[in-house]
Coordinates of C-alpha atoms in Angstrom, one line a residue:
M295 CA 0.0 0.0 0.0
S296 CA 1.4 3.4 -1.0
N297 CA 1.8 6.0 1.7
V298 CA -0.9 8.6 2.3
D299 CA 0.1 12.0 0.8
T300 CA -0.2 15.0 3.1
V301 CA -0.8 18.5 1.8
S302 CA -0.5 21.6 4.0
T303 CA -2.5 24.8 3.7
D304 CA -3.4 27.8 5.8
I305 CA -7.1 27.7 5.1
L306 CA -9.1 24.7 3.8
I307 CA -12.6 25.3 2.5
I308 CA -14.8 22.2 2.0
G309 CA -17.4 22.9 -0.6
G310 CA -17.6 25.1 -3.7
G311 CA -21.1 26.6 -3.4
P312 CA -21.9 30.2 -2.7
S313 CA -20.8 30.2 0.9
G314 CA -17.4 28.5 0.3
L315 CA -16.6 30.6 -2.7
A316 CA -17.6 33.8 -1.0
T317 CA -15.3 32.9 1.9
S318 CA -12.4 32.3 -0.4
I319 CA -12.9 35.6 -2.4
H320 CA -13.4 37.8 0.6
L321 CA -10.5 36.2 2.4
A322 CA -8.1 36.7 -0.6
D323 CA -9.2 40.3 -0.8
T324 CA -8.8 41.0 2.9
L325 CA -5.3 39.4 3.1
K326 CA -4.2 41.4 0.1
Q327 CA -5.3 44.6 1.8
K328 CA -3.3 43.6 4.9
G329 CA -0.3 42.7 2.8
L330 CA -0.4 39.1 4.0
N331 CA 0.1 36.0 1.9
H332 CA -1.5 32.7 2.9
R333 CA -2.6 29.6 1.0
I334 CA -6.3 29.2 0.5
L335 CA -7.4 25.7 -0.7
L336 CA -11.0 25.0 -1.8
I337 CA -12.1 21.4 -2.4
E338 CA -15.4 20.5 -4.3
K339 CA -16.9 17.0 -4.6
G340 CA -18.7 17.7 -7.9
S341 CA -16.9 17.0 -11.2
S342 CA -16.8 20.8 -11.7
I343 CA -17.9 23.9 -9.8
G344 CA -21.7 24.2 -10.2
S345 CA -22.3 20.6 -11.1
H346 CA -23.9 19.9 -7.7
I347 CA -25.5 23.3 -7.3
L348 CA -29.3 23.6 -7.4
S349 CA -31.5 26.5 -6.2
G350 CA -34.8 28.0 -7.4
A351 CA -33.3 30.7 -7.7
V352 CA -34.5 34.2 -7.1
I353 CA -31.6 36.1 -5.5
K354 CA -31.2 39.3 -3.5
A355 CA -28.4 40.4 -5.7
D356 CA -27.1 43.5 -3.8
I357 CA -24.9 41.2 -1.8
F358 CA -22.6 40.8 -4.9
K359 CA -21.8 44.5 -4.7
S360 CA -20.3 43.9 -1.2
L361 CA -18.5 40.7 -2.2
L362 CA -17.1 41.9 -5.5
P363 CA -16.7 45.7 -5.2
D364 CA -14.2 45.7 -8.0
V365 CA -16.5 43.9 -10.5
D366 CA -19.0 45.6 -12.8
F367 CA -22.4 44.5 -11.6
A368 CA -23.5 43.8 -15.2
E369 CA -20.7 41.2 -15.4
I370 CA -22.4 38.9 -12.8
P371 CA -24.4 36.2 -14.7
L372 CA -27.7 37.0 -13.1
N373 CA -30.7 36.2 -15.3
A374 CA -33.7 38.5 -15.4
K375 CA -34.8 41.2 -13.0
V376 CA -38.1 40.3 -11.4
T377 CA -40.9 42.2 -13.2
T378 CA -44.0 40.3 -12.1
D379 CA -44.3 38.9 -8.6
A380 CA -47.5 37.1 -7.4
T381 CA -48.6 34.4 -5.0
V382 CA -51.3 32.1 -6.5
L383 CA -53.6 29.8 -4.5
L384 CA -54.2 26.6 -6.5
S385 CA -57.0 24.0 -6.3
E386 CA -56.8 20.9 -8.4
N387 CA -57.9 22.7 -11.6
G388 CA -58.4 26.3 -10.5
S389 CA -56.2 29.2 -9.4
F390 CA -56.7 32.5 -7.5
K391 CA -54.1 35.3 -7.5
L392 CA -53.7 36.8 -4.0
P393 CA -54.3 40.6 -4.2
V394 CA -51.5 41.3 -1.6
H395 CA -48.0 40.0 -0.9
V396 CA -47.5 37.5 1.8
P397 CA -45.3 39.3 4.3
Y398 CA -41.5 38.7 3.7
M399 CA -42.3 37.2 0.3
S400 CA -41.9 40.3 -2.0
N401 CA -39.3 39.9 -4.7
T402 CA -39.1 43.5 -6.0
G403 CA -35.6 44.3 -7.1
N404 CA -34.5 40.6 -7.0
Y405 CA -33.1 38.6 -9.9
T406 CA -33.8 35.1 -11.3
A407 CA -30.6 33.2 -11.8
S408 CA -28.9 29.8 -12.3
L409 CA -27.0 29.5 -9.0
G410 CA -24.7 27.0 -10.8
Q411 CA -23.7 29.6 -13.3
I412 CA -23.1 32.2 -10.6
C413 CA -20.8 29.7 -8.7
R414 CA -18.8 29.1 -11.9
F415 CA -18.4 32.9 -12.2
L416 CA -17.4 33.2 -8.5
A417 CA -14.9 30.4 -8.9
K418 CA -13.2 32.2 -11.8
K419 CA -12.9 35.4 -9.7
A420 CA -11.5 33.4 -6.7
E421 CA -8.8 31.8 -8.9
E422 CA -7.9 35.2 -10.3
K423 CA -7.3 36.2 -6.7
G424 CA -5.0 33.3 -6.0
V425 CA -7.4 30.7 -4.5
E426 CA -6.6 27.1 -5.4
I427 CA -9.7 25.3 -6.4
Y428 CA -9.8 21.5 -6.9
S429 CA -13.1 20.0 -8.0
G430 CA -13.8 16.2 -8.3
F431 CA -12.4 15.5 -4.8
S432 CA -14.7 14.1 -2.1
V433 CA -13.7 14.7 1.5
D434 CA -15.1 12.0 3.8
E435 CA -13.0 12.3 7.0
I436 CA -12.2 15.1 9.5
L437 CA -8.6 14.9 10.9
Y438 CA -8.0 15.5 14.6
K439 CA -5.0 15.9 16.8
D440 CA -5.3 16.2 20.6
G441 CA -9.1 16.4 20.2
K442 CA -9.0 19.3 17.8
V443 CA -9.6 19.6 14.1
I444 CA -6.4 19.8 12.0
G445 CA -7.9 19.3 8.5
A446 CA -9.6 16.6 6.5
K447 CA -8.9 13.7 4.2
T448 CA -10.2 12.9 0.7
I449 CA -11.8 9.6 0.1
D450 CA -9.9 6.4 -0.7
T451 CA -10.6 5.2 -4.3
G452 CA -10.3 1.9 -6.0
I453 CA -12.4 0.0 -3.5
D454 CA -15.0 -2.5 -4.5
H455 CA -18.6 -2.9 -3.2
H456 CA -17.4 -5.0 -0.3
G457 CA -14.7 -2.6 0.8
N458 CA -11.8 -4.6 -0.7
Q459 CA -8.9 -2.8 -2.3
M460 CA -8.6 -3.3 -6.1
E461 CA -5.6 -3.0 -8.3
N462 CA -6.2 0.7 -8.8
F463 CA -6.5 1.5 -5.1
Q464 CA -5.5 5.0 -4.2
P465 CA -5.4 6.2 -0.6
G466 CA -7.0 9.6 0.0
T467 CA -4.9 12.7 0.6
K468 CA -4.6 14.3 4.0
I469 CA -5.0 18.0 3.9
E470 CA -3.7 19.7 7.1
A471 CA -4.9 23.2 7.7
K472 CA -4.7 25.9 10.4
L473 CA -8.4 26.5 9.8
T474 CA -11.0 24.3 8.2
I475 CA -14.2 25.9 6.9
F476 CA -17.2 23.6 6.4
A477 CA -19.3 24.8 3.4
E478 CA -20.8 21.6 2.3
G479 CA -24.4 22.8 1.8
T480 CA -27.5 21.4 3.3
R481 CA -27.0 18.5 5.8
G482 CA -23.2 18.5 5.1
S483 CA -22.0 15.1 6.0
L484 CA -18.8 16.3 7.7
A485 CA -20.5 19.3 9.3
K486 CA -23.0 16.7 10.7
K487 CA -20.1 14.8 12.3
L488 CA -18.5 18.0 13.6
I489 CA -21.7 19.1 15.2
Q490 CA -22.2 15.7 16.9
K491 CA -18.5 15.4 18.1
Y492 CA -18.5 18.8 19.8
T493 CA -22.3 18.9 20.6
L494 CA -22.5 22.2 18.8
D495 CA -26.3 21.8 18.7
K496 CA -26.6 21.7 22.5
D497 CA -29.8 23.6 23.6
K498 CA -30.7 24.3 20.0
N499 CA -33.8 23.3 18.1
C500 CA -33.1 20.3 15.8
Q501 CA -32.8 21.3 12.1
V502 CA -35.9 20.6 10.0
Y503 CA -35.9 20.4 6.2
S504 CA -37.9 20.7 3.0
L505 CA -37.2 18.8 -0.2
G506 CA -37.3 20.8 -3.4
V507 CA -37.6 19.2 -6.8
K508 CA -37.1 21.3 -9.9
E509 CA -37.2 21.1 -13.7
L510 CA -35.8 23.6 -16.2
W511 CA -37.8 23.9 -19.4
S512 CA -37.3 25.4 -22.8
V513 CA -40.7 26.8 -23.9
P514 CA -42.2 28.5 -27.0
E515 CA -41.8 32.3 -27.2
G516 CA -44.6 34.1 -25.4
N517 CA -45.3 31.4 -22.8
I518 CA -43.7 33.4 -20.1
Q519 CA -41.7 36.7 -19.9
P520 CA -38.2 36.8 -18.3
G521 CA -38.6 38.0 -14.7
E522 CA -42.2 36.7 -14.2
V523 CA -42.2 35.1 -10.8
Y524 CA -45.1 33.1 -9.3
H525 CA -45.2 31.2 -6.0
T526 CA -48.1 28.8 -5.4
M527 CA -49.8 27.6 -2.3
G528 CA -52.5 24.9 -1.9
Y529 CA -52.7 22.1 -4.5
P530 CA -51.2 19.5 -4.5
L531 CA -50.6 19.8 -0.8
N532 CA -53.3 19.4 1.9
M533 CA -53.8 21.4 5.1
K534 CA -51.4 19.3 7.0
E535 CA -48.5 19.6 4.6
F536 CA -46.2 22.6 4.4
G537 CA -44.8 23.9 1.1
G538 CA -45.5 25.4 -2.3
G539 CA -44.5 25.7 -5.9
F540 CA -42.6 28.2 -8.0
V541 CA -42.5 29.4 -11.6
Y542 CA -39.6 31.6 -12.6
G543 CA -39.4 33.1 -16.1
L544 CA -35.8 33.2 -17.4
N545 CA -34.2 34.7 -20.5
D546 CA -34.0 32.8 -23.8
N547 CA -37.5 31.3 -23.3
K548 CA -36.5 29.2 -20.4
V549 CA -38.7 28.6 -17.3
A550 CA -37.7 27.0 -13.9
V551 CA -40.6 25.2 -12.2
G552 CA -40.5 23.4 -8.9
L553 CA -42.2 22.2 -5.7
V554 CA -40.8 22.5 -2.2
V555 CA -42.4 20.3 0.5
G556 CA -41.7 20.2 4.2
L557 CA -40.3 16.8 5.3
D558 CA -42.4 16.9 8.5
Y559 CA -45.4 15.3 6.7
E560 CA -47.1 12.2 8.2
D561 CA -48.0 10.0 5.2
P562 CA -45.3 7.3 4.8
T563 CA -46.3 7.0 1.1
F564 CA -46.0 10.7 0.3
D565 CA -43.9 11.3 -2.9
T566 CA -42.6 14.8 -3.5
H567 CA -41.5 14.1 -7.1
D568 CA -44.9 12.7 -8.0
A569 CA -46.7 15.5 -6.2
F570 CA -44.7 17.9 -8.4
Q571 CA -45.8 16.1 -11.5
A572 CA -49.4 16.4 -10.4
W573 CA -48.9 20.1 -9.6
K574 CA -47.8 20.7 -13.3
T575 CA -51.2 19.4 -14.5
N576 CA -53.0 22.5 -12.9
P577 CA -54.0 24.7 -15.9
F578 CA -52.3 27.8 -14.3
I579 CA -48.9 25.9 -14.4
S580 CA -49.4 23.8 -17.6
K581 CA -50.0 26.8 -19.7
F582 CA -46.4 28.0 -19.1
L583 CA -45.0 24.6 -20.2
K584 CA -47.3 24.0 -23.2
G585 CA -45.3 23.0 -26.3
G586 CA -42.1 23.1 -24.3
K587 CA -39.3 20.6 -23.6
L588 CA -37.7 19.4 -20.4
V589 CA -34.1 20.4 -20.3
E590 CA -32.9 19.5 -16.8
Y591 CA -34.0 18.0 -13.5
G592 CA -32.7 18.0 -10.0
A593 CA -33.6 17.9 -6.3
K594 CA -32.1 19.2 -3.0
T595 CA -33.1 19.6 0.6
L596 CA -33.3 23.0 2.3
P597 CA -32.6 23.7 6.0
E598 CA -35.7 25.5 7.3
G599 CA -35.4 25.4 11.1
G600 CA -34.4 29.1 11.2
Y601 CA -32.7 31.1 13.9
Y602 CA -33.3 28.6 16.8
S603 CA -31.8 25.7 14.8
I604 CA -28.4 27.3 14.0
P605 CA -25.7 25.3 15.8
K606 CA -22.7 26.9 17.5
L607 CA -20.8 27.9 14.4
Y608 CA -17.2 27.5 15.6
T609 CA -14.9 25.2 17.5
D610 CA -11.1 25.2 17.7
N611 CA -9.7 25.5 14.1
A612 CA -13.1 25.2 12.4
L613 CA -16.1 27.3 11.2
I614 CA -19.4 26.4 9.6
V615 CA -21.0 28.5 6.9
G616 CA -24.0 28.6 4.5
D617 CA -26.6 25.9 4.4
S618 CA -24.5 23.6 6.6
A619 CA -25.2 26.2 9.3
G620 CA -28.9 26.5 8.4
F621 CA -28.8 30.1 7.1
L622 CA -32.1 30.1 5.2
A623 CA -34.8 32.7 5.7
M624 CA -38.4 31.5 5.8
P625 CA -41.0 32.2 4.5
A626 CA -39.0 34.1 1.9
L627 CA -37.2 30.9 1.0
K628 CA -34.0 32.9 0.5
G629 CA -30.6 31.6 1.4
V630 CA -28.0 32.7 -1.3
H631 CA -27.5 36.2 0.1
L632 CA -27.2 34.8 3.6
A633 CA -24.7 32.0 2.4
I634 CA -22.5 34.7 0.8
T635 CA -22.8 36.9 3.9
S636 CA -21.7 34.1 6.2
G637 CA -18.8 33.3 3.9
M638 CA -17.7 37.0 4.1
L639 CA -18.0 37.0 7.9
A640 CA -16.1 33.7 8.1
A641 CA -13.4 35.3 5.9
K642 CA -13.2 38.3 8.2
T643 CA -12.8 36.0 11.2
A644 CA -10.2 33.9 9.4
A645 CA -8.1 36.9 8.4
M646 CA -8.1 38.0 12.1
A647 CA -7.0 34.6 13.2
L648 CA -4.3 34.4 10.6
S649 CA -2.9 37.8 11.6
K650 CA -2.8 36.7 15.3
N651 CA -1.8 33.1 14.3
D652 CA -4.4 32.0 16.8
F653 CA -7.2 29.6 15.7
S654 CA -8.6 28.9 19.1
E655 CA -12.3 28.8 19.9
K656 CA -11.9 32.1 21.8
T657 CA -10.6 33.9 18.6
L658 CA -13.1 32.2 16.3
S659 CA -16.0 33.1 18.5
E660 CA -15.9 36.5 16.9
Y661 CA -17.6 34.9 13.9
E662 CA -20.8 34.4 16.0
N663 CA -20.6 38.1 17.0
F664 CA -20.3 39.1 13.4
V665 CA -23.3 37.0 12.4
K666 CA -25.4 38.6 15.2
G667 CA -24.5 42.0 13.9
S668 CA -25.3 41.2 10.3
L669 CA -28.2 40.9 7.9
I670 CA -28.3 37.1 8.7
Y671 CA -29.6 38.1 12.2
K672 CA -31.8 40.8 10.7
D673 CA -33.4 38.3 8.3
L674 CA -33.7 35.3 10.6
Y675 CA -34.5 36.7 14.0
P676 CA -38.0 38.3 13.2
V677 CA -39.2 35.0 11.8
R678 CA -37.5 32.8 14.5
N679 CA -40.7 31.0 15.3
F680 CA -42.1 30.8 11.8
R681 CA -41.5 27.2 10.6
Q682 CA -42.1 25.5 13.9
G683 CA -45.6 27.0 14.0
F684 CA -46.6 24.9 11.0
A685 CA -46.0 21.6 12.7
K686 CA -49.7 21.3 13.6
G687 CA -50.9 22.2 10.1
L688 CA -51.6 25.3 8.0
I689 CA -54.4 26.8 10.0
I690 CA -52.5 26.9 13.3
G691 CA -49.3 27.9 11.4
G692 CA -51.1 30.8 9.7
I693 CA -52.5 32.0 13.0
N694 CA -49.0 31.7 14.6
F695 CA -47.5 33.7 11.7
G696 CA -50.1 36.4 12.4
T697 CA -49.0 36.6 16.0
L698 CA -45.3 36.8 14.9
L699 CA -46.1 39.9 12.8
I700 CA -47.8 41.6 15.7
T701 CA -45.0 40.7 18.3
G702 CA -41.8 41.2 16.3
G703 CA -41.3 37.4 15.9
A704 CA -41.8 36.4 19.6
G705 CA -45.3 35.0 19.1
F706 CA -47.6 34.4 22.1
F707 CA -45.8 31.2 23.3
G708 CA -42.1 32.1 23.3
K709 CA -39.5 29.8 21.7
L710 CA -41.3 27.0 19.8
K711 CA -39.6 23.6 19.6
S712 CA -39.1 21.6 16.5
H713 CA -39.0 17.8 16.1
P714 CA -36.8 15.7 13.7
D715 CA -38.6 15.1 10.4
R716 CA -38.1 11.3 10.7
E717 CA -40.2 11.3 13.9
T718 CA -43.3 12.9 12.2
T719 CA -43.7 10.0 9.7
K720 CA -46.6 7.8 10.8
K721 CA -46.6 4.0 10.7
L722 CA -48.9 2.6 7.9
K723 CA -51.6 1.4 10.4
E724 CA -51.4 4.7 12.4
F725 CA -51.8 7.0 9.4
K726 CA -55.4 8.1 9.3
G727 CA -55.4 10.2 6.1
K728 CA -55.9 9.2 2.5
P729 CA -52.7 7.6 1.2
F730 CA -50.8 9.5 -1.5
K731 CA -51.7 7.3 -4.5
E732 CA -55.4 7.5 -3.7
R733 CA -55.3 11.2 -3.5
F734 CA -53.8 11.5 -7.0
K735 CA -55.6 8.7 -8.8
G736 CA -55.4 9.4 -12.5
K737 CA -52.8 12.1 -12.1
L738 CA -49.8 9.7 -11.9
E739 CA -49.9 8.2 -15.3
F740 CA -46.9 10.1 -16.7
D741 CA -47.3 11.1 -20.3
K742 CA -43.6 12.0 -20.8
V743 CA -44.7 15.3 -22.4
L744 CA -45.8 17.3 -19.4
T745 CA -45.3 14.7 -16.6
F746 CA -42.4 12.3 -16.1
D747 CA -41.6 9.3 -14.1
K748 CA -38.5 9.4 -11.9
V749 CA -36.3 7.3 -14.2
T750 CA -36.9 9.8 -17.1
D751 CA -36.3 12.8 -14.8
V752 CA -33.1 11.3 -13.4
Y753 CA -31.8 11.0 -16.9
F754 CA -32.1 14.8 -17.2
S755 CA -29.9 15.3 -14.2
G756 CA -26.7 14.0 -15.9
V757 CA -26.2 11.8 -12.8
N758 CA -23.2 9.4 -12.9
H759 CA -21.5 7.2 -10.3
D760 CA -18.5 4.8 -10.6
E761 CA -19.9 1.3 -10.4
E762 CA -17.1 -0.1 -8.3
Q763 CA -17.2 1.6 -4.9
V764 CA -18.7 1.1 -1.5
P765 CA -22.4 2.3 -1.8
H766 CA -22.5 5.8 -0.3
V767 CA -25.9 5.3 1.2
K768 CA -25.9 2.8 4.1
I769 CA -28.7 1.1 6.0
N770 CA -27.5 1.6 9.6
N771 CA -29.1 -1.6 11.0
L772 CA -30.4 -4.2 8.6
A773 CA -32.4 -6.2 11.2
S774 CA -34.3 -3.2 12.6
F775 CA -34.7 -1.7 9.2
D776 CA -36.6 -4.8 8.0
A777 CA -38.6 -5.1 11.2
I778 CA -39.5 -1.4 11.5
N779 CA -39.0 0.5 8.3
I780 CA -40.3 -2.2 5.9
K781 CA -42.9 -4.0 8.0
E782 CA -44.3 -1.1 10.0
Y783 CA -43.7 1.9 7.7
G784 CA -43.8 0.2 4.3
A785 CA -40.3 1.5 3.3
P786 CA -41.0 5.2 2.9
C787 CA -37.6 5.7 1.3
Q788 CA -39.0 4.2 -2.0
F789 CA -41.5 7.1 -2.1
F790 CA -39.6 10.1 -0.7
C791 CA -36.4 9.6 -2.7
S792 CA -36.4 12.0 -5.6
S793 CA -34.4 9.8 -7.9
E794 CA -35.4 6.2 -7.3
V795 CA -32.4 5.0 -5.3
Y796 CA -34.6 2.7 -3.1
E797 CA -36.7 -0.1 -4.5
L798 CA -38.7 -2.5 -2.3
H799 CA -38.5 -5.9 -3.9
T800 CA -41.0 -8.6 -3.0
D801 CA -40.1 -12.2 -4.1
K802 CA -42.6 -14.9 -4.9
N803 CA -42.7 -16.1 -1.3
G804 CA -43.7 -12.6 -0.2
H805 CA -40.3 -11.9 1.3
Q806 CA -39.4 -8.2 1.0
E807 CA -36.0 -6.6 0.8
L808 CA -34.7 -3.1 0.0
R809 CA -32.6 -2.8 -3.2
I810 CA -30.3 0.2 -3.4
H811 CA -29.5 1.9 -6.7
A812 CA -26.9 4.3 -5.4
E813 CA -25.9 5.2 -9.0
N814 CA -29.2 7.3 -9.4
C815 CA -28.5 9.4 -6.3
M816 CA -29.1 13.2 -6.6
H817 CA -27.2 13.9 -3.4
C818 CA -30.3 15.6 -1.9
K819 CA -29.9 13.6 1.4
T820 CA -33.6 13.2 2.1
C821 CA -32.9 9.6 3.1
D822 CA -30.5 10.8 5.8
I823 CA -33.2 13.1 7.2
K824 CA -36.6 11.4 6.8
T825 CA -36.0 7.6 7.2
P826 CA -37.6 6.5 10.5
G827 CA -36.0 4.3 13.2
D828 CA -32.2 3.7 12.9
G829 CA -32.4 5.1 9.4
I830 CA -30.0 5.5 6.6
T831 CA -26.7 7.4 6.5
W832 CA -25.7 9.3 3.5
S833 CA -22.0 9.9 2.9
V834 CA -20.0 11.2 0.0
P835 CA -19.3 8.9 -3.0
N836 CA -16.1 9.1 -5.1
G837 CA -15.1 12.6 -6.2
G838 CA -16.8 13.8 -9.4
N839 CA -19.7 11.4 -8.9
G840 CA -23.4 12.5 -8.7
P841 CA -25.5 14.9 -10.8
D842 CA -24.0 17.1 -13.5
F843 CA -26.2 20.2 -13.3
Q844 CA -25.6 22.8 -16.1
N845 CA -28.0 25.5 -15.3
M846 CA -29.7 24.7 -12.0

């Protein structure tokens, strides 16, 4: 076996999304102003920057003026400025445009965009400033010394399904750093381990999530104008399910459509992908897509727990930024400007630590103070009780939202608790509602023109995984999974997975087992969040594996 290579850097950033890239850019700028020279290394698991990036996206674009003061705003690859902005209430076949904006949901002055394109642009700027970016490398292990973080290690490759080394075995590289910044996006697999190891979530609400599924379409001219933005409430969700749809008009006769559903629903057979297909059959939505063609598909989860779910953001030699920290504002569903802000604040903290050559928890705690004095706090604190209020359904949630508006976010009951999404799933025999397939009878025969089955959609994500590797999704305890997940819950993973990774196979004797098609995985991590019982653990596959989004 060859020896493990070790690389040294001053700063290691894990993840090439908006928060990681913003960290690297702002840090490079700050160090230059101070006349300091330090190595900044950014590692991204996708085959290229942007290939794992998915967002709606409507962006509060002013943040780019702070991040890139030396760049002409027109150079940033934003799409169209929002011109129409409405919330529409849907029934199965009808629609009603709300006469007023839902509070916090106005998009005036915002831009539609492909977040993947923006990340590619930011990566180019970062490299011009001397940041070293390496994509196609998965980082699966945090390195520790004397109980403190000292860097991370990339995944070992050339290992077969059973964990045996093959001829092309290559041990991962150790990257030692003075400061490691975790920018892995929603439910980051290393951030999750870091939070557990140092109980950074002590006295915090647990994080809760939504799953968003999205399609990008090319449509005939005149179907929709660039900058037309619609958010939908109601159909296909019922009064106990949280979420809604979006329609974003883009330049070049493209339209982004999607459905975002809170993962705290009860029905073990609920299927967000299929609900999204049913949503598209509403005449208000289908008219935008008529005569068009599907271009791209993807899915990702969003951290929605808000202010009370943000973990402690630092420990010795480490910081957490962006979606990994849970910086997403509800009900606006806006996270990009907060991810970039957190990256800039982490950079400010890192520059301070570098100039003192002190990366202790005490020095890094400044990051938390910076966050509290920033627009992250300004956006999240007034809605700190928003998402938890919807745990008991839309009516109680709506009433709670009203109380938040009157009381500056406090509500009438103080800090509301949240519960892990996996615990809200009901067992088959306990679920009293109408099962998903019965609710949408006749809506789930996919015509492959307007509506698509998962296999077809997955094809449009460009997803690809090396066949020879240890599966990156793992059932934690096979015996309890069979006894609880399959027998009592009916294997909810076969429904909630947005890309058909999980298949429940029944043989001729009636024996059931779960088959895992890890090669389809969209890296949305819903399985890590929503599986009841001992559950499933998602970890990174080989570098460069996964979806290959172009314009998501």
